[in-house]
Structure formats: C-alpha cells, structure tokens
mmCIF file of C-alpha atoms and ligand atoms in Angstrom:
data_model
loop_
_atom_site.group_PDB
_atom_site.id
_atom_site.type_symbol
_atom_site.label_atom_id
_atom_site.label_comp_id
_atom_site.label_asym_id
_atom_site.label_seq_id
_atom_site.Cartn_x
_atom_site.Cartn_y
_atom_site.Cartn_z
ATOM 1 C CA MET A 1 25.507 119.854 -148.077
ATOM 2 C CA ALA A 2 22.729 119.032 -149.532
ATOM 3 C CA SER A 3 19.452 121.016 -151.088
ATOM 4 C CA ILE A 4 16.073 121.330 -149.792
ATOM 5 C CA THR A 5 13.232 120.386 -152.431
ATOM 6 C CA ILE A 6 9.802 121.199 -151.086
ATOM 7 C CA ARG A 7 6.967 120.486 -153.078
ATOM 8 C CA ARG A 8 3.029 120.908 -152.332
ATOM 9 C CA LEU A 9 3.461 120.737 -148.920
ATOM 10 C CA GLU A 10 -0.112 120.987 -146.406
ATOM 11 C CA LYS A 11 -0.119 120.752 -142.973
ATOM 12 C CA ASN A 12 -3.386 121.774 -141.049
ATOM 13 C CA TYR A 13 -3.606 121.444 -136.993
ATOM 14 C CA GLY A 14 -7.396 120.406 -136.347
ATOM 15 C CA ALA A 15 -9.591 122.011 -139.644
ATOM 16 C CA ALA A 16 -7.456 124.870 -139.699
ATOM 17 C CA PRO A 17 -4.397 124.174 -142.484
ATOM 18 C CA ALA A 18 -1.197 126.572 -141.221
ATOM 19 C CA LEU A 19 0.488 125.255 -144.668
ATOM 20 C CA ARG A 20 -1.658 125.709 -147.725
ATOM 21 C CA GLY A 21 0.879 123.683 -150.514
ATOM 22 C CA ILE A 22 4.285 125.362 -150.151
ATOM 23 C CA SER A 23 7.066 124.891 -153.043
ATOM 24 C CA LEU A 24 10.155 125.924 -152.728
ATOM 25 C CA ASP A 25 13.675 125.434 -153.940
ATOM 26 C CA ILE A 26 17.099 125.916 -152.127
ATOM 27 C CA ALA A 27 20.155 125.199 -153.642
ATOM 28 C CA GLU A 28 22.644 123.294 -151.797
ATOM 29 C CA GLY A 29 25.033 126.155 -149.861
ATOM 30 C CA GLU A 30 22.382 128.499 -150.435
ATOM 31 C CA PHE A 31 21.435 130.912 -147.298
ATOM 32 C CA MET A 32 17.244 131.536 -147.520
ATOM 33 C CA ALA A 33 15.503 133.456 -145.425
ATOM 34 C CA LEU A 34 11.639 132.743 -144.756
ATOM 35 C CA VAL A 35 9.883 135.883 -143.403
ATOM 36 C CA GLY A 36 5.993 137.031 -143.261
ATOM 37 C CA PRO A 37 3.367 137.678 -140.590
ATOM 38 C CA SER A 38 3.022 136.089 -137.253
ATOM 39 C CA GLY A 39 0.954 133.082 -137.628
ATOM 40 C CA CYS A 40 1.411 132.690 -141.167
ATOM 41 C CA GLY A 41 3.310 129.337 -141.104
ATOM 42 C CA LYS A 42 6.886 130.236 -140.869
ATOM 43 C CA SER A 43 7.268 127.942 -137.626
ATOM 44 C CA THR A 44 5.264 125.324 -138.798
ATOM 45 C CA LEU A 45 6.923 124.980 -141.868
ATOM 46 C CA LEU A 46 10.392 124.405 -140.711
ATOM 47 C CA ARG A 47 9.545 122.644 -138.050
ATOM 48 C CA SER A 48 7.814 120.296 -140.627
ATOM 49 C CA VAL A 49 11.913 120.749 -142.312
ATOM 50 C CA ALA A 50 13.181 119.128 -139.208
ATOM 51 C CA GLY A 51 10.522 115.886 -139.481
ATOM 52 C CA LEU A 52 8.610 117.605 -135.595
ATOM 53 C CA GLU A 53 5.289 118.072 -137.329
ATOM 54 C CA THR A 54 3.880 115.824 -139.624
ATOM 55 C CA VAL A 55 2.547 116.974 -142.976
ATOM 56 C CA ASP A 56 -0.718 116.050 -144.340
ATOM 57 C CA ALA A 57 0.215 115.984 -147.863
ATOM 58 C CA GLY A 58 3.767 117.172 -149.838
ATOM 59 C CA GLU A 59 7.173 115.832 -150.288
ATOM 60 C CA ILE A 60 10.200 116.761 -149.119
ATOM 61 C CA ARG A 61 13.748 115.825 -150.070
ATOM 62 C CA LEU A 62 17.140 116.591 -148.753
ATOM 63 C CA GLY A 63 19.157 116.256 -152.240
ATOM 64 C CA ASP A 64 17.543 113.075 -153.923
ATOM 65 C CA ASP A 65 16.592 112.173 -150.662
ATOM 66 C CA LEU A 66 12.550 111.621 -149.907
ATOM 67 C CA ILE A 67 12.691 112.351 -145.735
ATOM 68 C CA ASN A 68 8.500 112.742 -145.366
ATOM 69 C CA GLU A 69 8.257 109.789 -143.319
ATOM 70 C CA VAL A 70 12.492 109.300 -141.849
ATOM 71 C CA ALA A 71 13.024 110.010 -138.126
ATOM 72 C CA PRO A 72 13.882 113.940 -137.034
ATOM 73 C CA LYS A 73 17.133 112.034 -135.820
ATOM 74 C CA ASP A 74 18.442 110.416 -138.811
ATOM 75 C CA ARG A 75 17.315 113.390 -140.762
ATOM 76 C CA ASN A 76 20.937 115.043 -140.582
ATOM 77 C CA ILE A 77 19.517 118.229 -140.498
ATOM 78 C CA ALA A 78 20.350 120.790 -137.368
ATOM 79 C CA MET A 79 18.196 122.941 -136.277
ATOM 80 C CA VAL A 80 18.934 125.660 -133.990
ATOM 81 C CA PHE A 81 16.611 127.761 -131.986
ATOM 82 C CA GLN A 82 16.160 131.457 -130.457
ATOM 83 C CA ASN A 83 15.879 129.172 -126.444
ATOM 84 C CA TYR A 84 19.659 127.551 -127.368
ATOM 85 C CA ALA A 85 18.944 125.082 -124.050
ATOM 86 C CA LEU A 86 22.397 124.487 -122.832
ATOM 87 C CA TYR A 87 23.122 121.630 -120.790
ATOM 88 C CA PRO A 88 24.173 123.817 -117.262
ATOM 89 C CA HIS A 89 26.141 121.546 -115.529
ATOM 90 C CA MET A 90 28.031 120.639 -118.829
ATOM 91 C CA THR A 91 31.285 122.288 -119.635
ATOM 92 C CA VAL A 92 31.246 124.126 -123.363
ATOM 93 C CA ALA A 93 33.509 120.679 -124.771
ATOM 94 C CA ARG A 94 31.193 118.549 -123.139
ATOM 95 C CA ASN A 95 28.088 120.772 -124.586
ATOM 96 C CA LEU A 96 29.551 120.194 -127.560
ATOM 97 C CA GLY A 97 29.774 116.363 -128.099
ATOM 98 C CA PHE A 98 27.426 115.503 -126.032
ATOM 99 C CA SER A 99 25.035 114.522 -129.121
ATOM 100 C CA LEU A 100 28.156 112.715 -130.337
ATOM 101 C CA ARG A 101 29.010 110.410 -127.688
ATOM 102 C CA LEU A 102 24.791 109.830 -127.804
ATOM 103 C CA LYS A 103 25.398 107.984 -131.224
ATOM 104 C CA GLY A 104 28.385 106.122 -129.342
ATOM 105 C CA VAL A 105 31.318 108.012 -131.683
ATOM 106 C CA ALA A 106 35.145 106.912 -130.151
ATOM 107 C CA ARG A 107 36.001 109.464 -127.412
ATOM 108 C CA GLY A 108 39.500 110.771 -129.657
ATOM 109 C CA ASP A 109 37.154 111.241 -133.186
ATOM 110 C CA ILE A 110 34.534 113.277 -130.445
ATOM 111 C CA GLU A 111 37.971 115.256 -129.472
ATOM 112 C CA ARG A 112 38.878 115.254 -132.353
ATOM 113 C CA ARG A 113 35.507 116.903 -133.734
ATOM 114 C CA VAL A 114 35.118 119.417 -130.488
ATOM 115 C CA ALA A 115 38.092 120.854 -130.926
ATOM 116 C CA GLU A 116 38.017 121.464 -134.850
ATOM 117 C CA VAL A 117 34.747 122.898 -134.413
ATOM 118 C CA ALA A 118 35.641 124.670 -131.410
ATOM 119 C CA GLN A 119 38.391 126.441 -133.682
ATOM 120 C CA ILE A 120 35.791 127.348 -136.186
ATOM 121 C CA LEU A 121 33.427 129.350 -133.839
ATOM 122 C CA GLY A 122 36.124 130.716 -131.485
ATOM 123 C CA LEU A 123 35.406 128.803 -128.315
ATOM 124 C CA ALA A 124 38.970 126.857 -128.394
ATOM 125 C CA SER A 125 39.495 128.976 -125.177
ATOM 126 C CA LEU A 126 36.320 128.253 -123.085
ATOM 127 C CA LEU A 127 36.032 124.536 -123.875
ATOM 128 C CA GLU A 128 36.037 123.989 -120.243
ATOM 129 C CA ARG A 129 34.023 126.475 -118.735
ATOM 130 C CA TYR A 130 29.830 126.346 -118.124
ATOM 131 C CA PRO A 131 26.931 128.015 -119.606
ATOM 132 C CA ARG A 132 26.461 130.137 -116.785
ATOM 133 C CA GLN A 133 30.509 131.535 -117.295
ATOM 134 C CA LEU A 134 29.603 133.055 -121.149
ATOM 135 C CA SER A 135 28.285 135.688 -122.402
ATOM 136 C CA GLY A 136 25.155 135.936 -124.552
ATOM 137 C CA GLY A 137 27.238 135.919 -127.524
ATOM 138 C CA GLN A 138 29.519 132.697 -126.698
ATOM 139 C CA ARG A 139 26.355 130.351 -125.344
ATOM 140 C CA GLN A 140 25.168 131.366 -129.136
ATOM 141 C CA ARG A 141 28.240 130.043 -130.540
ATOM 142 C CA VAL A 142 28.182 127.436 -128.642
ATOM 143 C CA ALA A 143 24.238 126.346 -129.749
ATOM 144 C CA MET A 144 25.698 126.959 -133.007
ATOM 145 C CA GLY A 145 28.756 124.596 -132.110
ATOM 146 C CA ARG A 146 26.241 121.440 -131.501
ATOM 147 C CA ALA A 147 24.535 122.042 -135.188
ATOM 148 C CA ILE A 148 27.830 121.972 -136.460
ATOM 149 C CA VAL A 149 28.997 119.279 -135.213
ATOM 150 C CA ARG A 150 27.393 116.761 -136.243
ATOM 151 C CA SER A 151 27.841 117.512 -139.521
ATOM 152 C CA PRO A 152 24.296 118.011 -141.355
ATOM 153 C CA ARG A 153 23.488 118.260 -144.899
ATOM 154 C CA ALA A 154 21.081 121.311 -144.033
ATOM 155 C CA PHE A 155 21.043 123.656 -140.559
ATOM 156 C CA LEU A 156 17.797 125.513 -140.223
ATOM 157 C CA PHE A 157 17.522 128.592 -138.293
ATOM 158 C CA ASP A 158 13.936 129.875 -136.301
ATOM 159 C CA GLU A 159 14.641 133.906 -134.688
ATOM 160 C CA PRO A 160 18.092 132.810 -133.580
ATOM 161 C CA LEU A 161 18.544 136.303 -132.811
ATOM 162 C CA SER A 162 15.765 137.466 -131.487
ATOM 163 C CA ASN A 163 16.642 136.944 -127.474
ATOM 164 C CA LEU A 164 19.903 138.868 -128.053
ATOM 165 C CA ASP A 165 20.098 142.449 -127.216
ATOM 166 C CA ALA A 166 20.647 144.962 -130.795
ATOM 167 C CA LYS A 167 24.065 145.394 -130.762
ATOM 168 C CA LEU A 168 25.116 141.408 -130.410
ATOM 169 C CA ARG A 169 22.843 140.908 -133.148
ATOM 170 C CA VAL A 170 24.343 142.696 -135.480
ATOM 171 C CA GLN A 171 27.446 140.879 -134.796
ATOM 172 C CA MET A 172 26.417 137.844 -134.802
ATOM 173 C CA ARG A 173 24.357 138.351 -138.626
ATOM 174 C CA THR A 174 28.060 138.992 -139.269
ATOM 175 C CA GLU A 175 29.038 135.638 -137.553
ATOM 176 C CA ILE A 176 26.487 133.583 -138.631
ATOM 177 C CA LYS A 177 27.282 134.521 -142.510
ATOM 178 C CA ALA A 178 30.487 134.065 -142.298
ATOM 179 C CA LEU A 179 29.812 130.816 -140.886
ATOM 180 C CA HIS A 180 27.621 129.986 -144.128
ATOM 181 C CA GLN A 181 30.409 131.172 -146.446
ATOM 182 C CA ARG A 182 32.818 128.707 -144.759
ATOM 183 C CA LEU A 183 30.803 126.150 -144.324
ATOM 184 C CA GLY A 184 28.884 125.951 -147.708
ATOM 185 C CA ALA A 185 25.861 125.569 -145.887
ATOM 186 C CA THR A 186 22.021 124.754 -146.755
ATOM 187 C CA MET A 187 20.587 127.427 -144.625
ATOM 188 C CA LEU A 188 16.642 128.206 -144.227
ATOM 189 C CA TYR A 189 16.084 130.705 -141.722
ATOM 190 C CA VAL A 190 13.335 131.847 -140.547
ATOM 191 C CA THR A 191 12.846 135.716 -139.264
ATOM 192 C CA HIS A 192 10.676 138.366 -138.376
ATOM 193 C CA ASP A 193 13.324 140.785 -139.120
ATOM 194 C CA GLN A 194 13.311 142.402 -142.383
ATOM 195 C CA VAL A 195 16.829 143.815 -142.073
ATOM 196 C CA GLU A 196 17.911 140.661 -140.878
ATOM 197 C CA ALA A 197 16.610 138.597 -144.249
ATOM 198 C CA MET A 198 18.157 141.461 -145.932
ATOM 199 C CA THR A 199 21.935 141.760 -145.049
ATOM 200 C CA MET A 200 22.657 137.882 -145.293
ATOM 201 C CA ALA A 201 19.657 136.196 -147.089
ATOM 202 C CA ASP A 202 21.255 134.907 -151.040
ATOM 203 C CA ARG A 203 17.486 134.937 -151.442
ATOM 204 C CA VAL A 204 13.983 135.296 -149.402
ATOM 205 C CA ALA A 205 10.538 133.658 -149.293
ATOM 206 C CA VAL A 206 7.531 135.662 -147.947
ATOM 207 C CA LEU A 207 4.913 133.413 -146.870
ATOM 208 C CA ARG A 208 1.887 134.258 -146.517
ATOM 209 C CA ASP A 209 -1.156 132.614 -144.149
ATOM 210 C CA GLY A 210 0.298 129.160 -145.513
ATOM 211 C CA ARG A 211 1.110 130.293 -148.879
ATOM 212 C CA ILE A 212 4.433 132.272 -150.921
ATOM 213 C CA GLU A 213 3.902 135.414 -151.910
ATOM 214 C CA GLN A 214 7.349 135.918 -152.983
ATOM 215 C CA VAL A 215 10.638 134.357 -153.510
ATOM 216 C CA GLY A 216 13.582 136.551 -154.655
ATOM 217 C CA ALA A 217 16.766 138.575 -153.825
ATOM 218 C CA PRO A 218 17.166 140.832 -151.558
ATOM 219 C CA LEU A 219 17.063 143.865 -153.333
ATOM 220 C CA ASP A 220 14.304 142.622 -156.137
ATOM 221 C CA LEU A 221 12.075 141.603 -152.997
ATOM 222 C CA TYR A 222 12.351 145.592 -151.600
ATOM 223 C CA ASP A 223 14.082 147.989 -153.726
ATOM 224 C CA ARG A 224 10.875 148.438 -155.520
ATOM 225 C CA PRO A 225 8.705 151.588 -155.420
HETATM 226 P P1 LIG B 1 4.432 131.562 -137.291
HETATM 227 O O1 LIG B 1 5.549 130.718 -137.591
HETATM 228 O O2 LIG B 1 4.392 132.180 -138.634
HETATM 229 O O3 LIG B 1 4.426 133.000 -136.349
HETATM 230 P P2 LIG B 1 3.182 128.908 -137.166
HETATM 231 O O4 LIG B 1 3.730 128.130 -137.629
HETATM 232 O O5 LIG B 1 3.429 129.348 -135.879
HETATM 233 O O6 LIG B 1 3.199 130.909 -137.880
HETATM 234 O O7 LIG B 1 1.543 129.507 -136.570
HETATM 235 C C1 LIG B 1 1.208 128.926 -138.291
HETATM 236 C C2 LIG B 1 -0.358 128.841 -137.599
HETATM 237 O O8 LIG B 1 -0.750 127.562 -137.543
HETATM 238 C C3 LIG B 1 -1.202 129.851 -136.789
HETATM 239 O O9 LIG B 1 -2.271 130.265 -137.340
HETATM 240 C C4 LIG B 1 -0.762 129.231 -135.829
HETATM 241 O O10 LIG B 1 -2.404 129.729 -134.889
HETATM 242 C C5 LIG B 1 -1.031 127.884 -136.323
HETATM 243 N N1 LIG B 1 -0.380 126.482 -134.966
HETATM 244 C C6 LIG B 1 0.468 126.659 -134.986
HETATM 245 N N2 LIG B 1 1.335 125.834 -134.204
HETATM 246 C C7 LIG B 1 0.242 124.825 -133.659
HETATM 247 C C8 LIG B 1 -0.997 123.949 -133.077
HETATM 248 N N3 LIG B 1 0.730 123.491 -132.420
HETATM 249 N N4 LIG B 1 -1.703 123.681 -132.409
HETATM 250 C C9 LIG B 1 -3.192 124.510 -133.311
HETATM 251 N N5 LIG B 1 -2.376 125.356 -134.157
HETATM 252 C C10 LIG B 1 -0.980 125.689 -134.904
HETATM 253 P P1 LIG B 2 34.158 112.328 -119.206
HETATM 254 O O1 LIG B 2 35.108 112.155 -118.596
HETATM 255 O O2 LIG B 2 32.698 112.574 -118.513
HETATM 256 O O3 LIG B 2 34.581 111.781 -120.444
HETATM 257 P P2 LIG B 2 35.462 115.344 -120.471
HETATM 258 O O4 LIG B 2 34.233 116.436 -119.604
HETATM 259 O O5 LIG B 2 36.005 114.724 -120.132
HETATM 260 O O6 LIG B 2 33.701 114.221 -119.597
HETATM 261 O O7 LIG B 2 34.354 115.199 -122.066
HETATM 262 C C1 LIG B 2 33.242 115.347 -122.662
HETATM 263 C C2 LIG B 2 33.721 114.870 -123.972
HETATM 264 O O8 LIG B 2 34.051 116.250 -124.831
HETATM 265 C C3 LIG B 2 34.731 113.897 -124.112
HETATM 266 O O9 LIG B 2 33.755 113.429 -125.449
HETATM 267 C C4 LIG B 2 35.580 114.589 -124.659
HETATM 268 O O10 LIG B 2 35.903 114.278 -125.798
HETATM 269 C C5 LIG B 2 35.536 116.258 -125.315
HETATM 270 N N1 LIG B 2 36.452 117.551 -124.360
HETATM 271 C C6 LIG B 2 36.738 117.045 -123.032
HETATM 272 N N2 LIG B 2 37.430 118.179 -123.503
HETATM 273 C C7 LIG B 2 37.971 118.406 -124.571
HETATM 274 C C8 LIG B 2 39.037 119.165 -124.944
HETATM 275 N N3 LIG B 2 39.348 120.418 -124.511
HETATM 276 N N4 LIG B 2 39.401 119.814 -126.270
HETATM 277 C C9 LIG B 2 38.303 118.945 -127.304
HETATM 278 N N5 LIG B 2 37.178 117.948 -126.732
HETATM 279 C C10 LIG B 2 37.065 117.502 -125.580
#
C-alpha cells in the first residue's frame, strides 16, 4: 500500500472551477472519507486521483511517485463504483481473474490469486456462478474482489453502497471496514452518507465548493455543538 498526497490540485470544466486548490494527505493504510454537498467536487477529485480526469494544476503522489501524467491503468490504484459492472456472461472466477488475464499473467498464478481473493471475500463457494445468480451483496463483493485482485497500492470508492437497500448497506459497511483492516489498505471513500463516513473512516475530509473545508477524526467533526 502507499500514501496519497494531493497538493494544490486545480481542475476546471471550461471556465467553471470544480477543484480550487485541494491539498490532502492520506497516510498509508488510512481510511479517509470524503463528504460534502452534491456538486462540491468529490467525484472530480476521485476521478483525478484515478487518472480519469486531467488536472489543470497541482500534484498527485502515490507514495513518492508523482502520478499526474501516468495513464490510469498504470497507476496501481483500484476504483470501486456504485454501478459495479460485472461481466454478465462470465462466472465469478472469470470476473475476478479478468484483469490479470488482460495483463497476461500465467493461468496458474491467476487461479491462485483468484482463489485467495475469493477466500478473503467469502466467495469461494460461488466461483462458478454467474452475476445474475448472485445477491446484491455478493455482487458488491465480486466488484471489490476485482479491485483487490491486482494488488493495488490504494483504493478509491465512489459511493459504492448507494444502490443497496438499508440493511445490506449496514452489513457492507462492516465488511468494507474489515477488509480495510485485513489488507491494511489506503482508502479514499466518497459518500454523501455522514453515518457511513463516521462509522467507517479514520478521518473525514469535508469538501465544499471545490475546497477542503475541514479534515479530522469523525468525532472531532461531528460531536461538536
Ligand atoms: P460531487 O461528486 O461532489 O457531486 P462533482 O465532482 O461531480 O461533484 O462536480 C463538481 C462540479 O463540476 C459541479 O459543479 C459539476 O456540475 C461540475 N462537473 C462535473 N463533471 C463535469 C463535466 N464532465 N463537465 C462539466 N462540468 C462538470
Ligand atoms: P477459460 O477456460 O476461458 O480460461 P475459465 O472459466 O476456465 O475460462 O477460467 C477463467 C479464469 O478464472 C482462469 O484464469 C482461471 O484461472 C480462473 N478460474 C476459473 N475457475 C477457478 C476456480 N474454481 N478457482 C480459481 N480460479 C479459477
């Protein structure tokens, strides 16, 4: 895993600024939640770190490496979305192994890694199933498995639970938190759900109008009168 260091990041859509000089440090192994009102720039910040947006100014570092100019697929950063598009015609095993196949990893190594990740996520008995044969929670786990399988140096989550029903959302919070601890993973987690941020994150960054308004431990941010 690696730290993420963001310095004076700026991003404009045409003349409209979306990020107005963001600086944020996420330590190696830290779970940082990113909250703020709709349109404040959460998604833009996440996509910039992933390399899906080109930034106009500033620096993004993964560990010591400046990654502004690095292609998304070479960043070693995994992203989990709310619309976890699993390949419907592939089994769970093939969904999990797909990115390794693209990379040309040897079949035996893929099998080992897929089995390992399936074990971590409680998917070992579901490897031969197709996505349509899975529950919502199981699908979400496969989506996380696809992110884990390549051994990324950091994880980005974009409202991963917002399509799930309330009960499952609570369960998945616990599972993602357990995963964070087990992997010692660096995580930047966007949510509009303050309870989610509060219960899961080591620290919470509050974004407003393209700027960081506050960063702190959940209790420091929310427990004040
Ligand atoms: P959030 O994720 O917090 O809801 P976004 O990062 O999606 O916020 O958006 C930040 C600002 O940038 C908003 O004003 C939004 O309208 C604008 N924006 C986001 N994506 C685009 C785009 N592709 N083109 C133009 N404006 C965009
Ligand atoms: P193909 O025959 O096209 O390779 P498979 O479904 O046999 O398709 O396998 C797809 C990938 O998933 C392979 O890379 C394989 O290593 C992995 N895989 C398939 N089944 C399992 C399994 N039960 N446990 C672990 N990995 C598996």
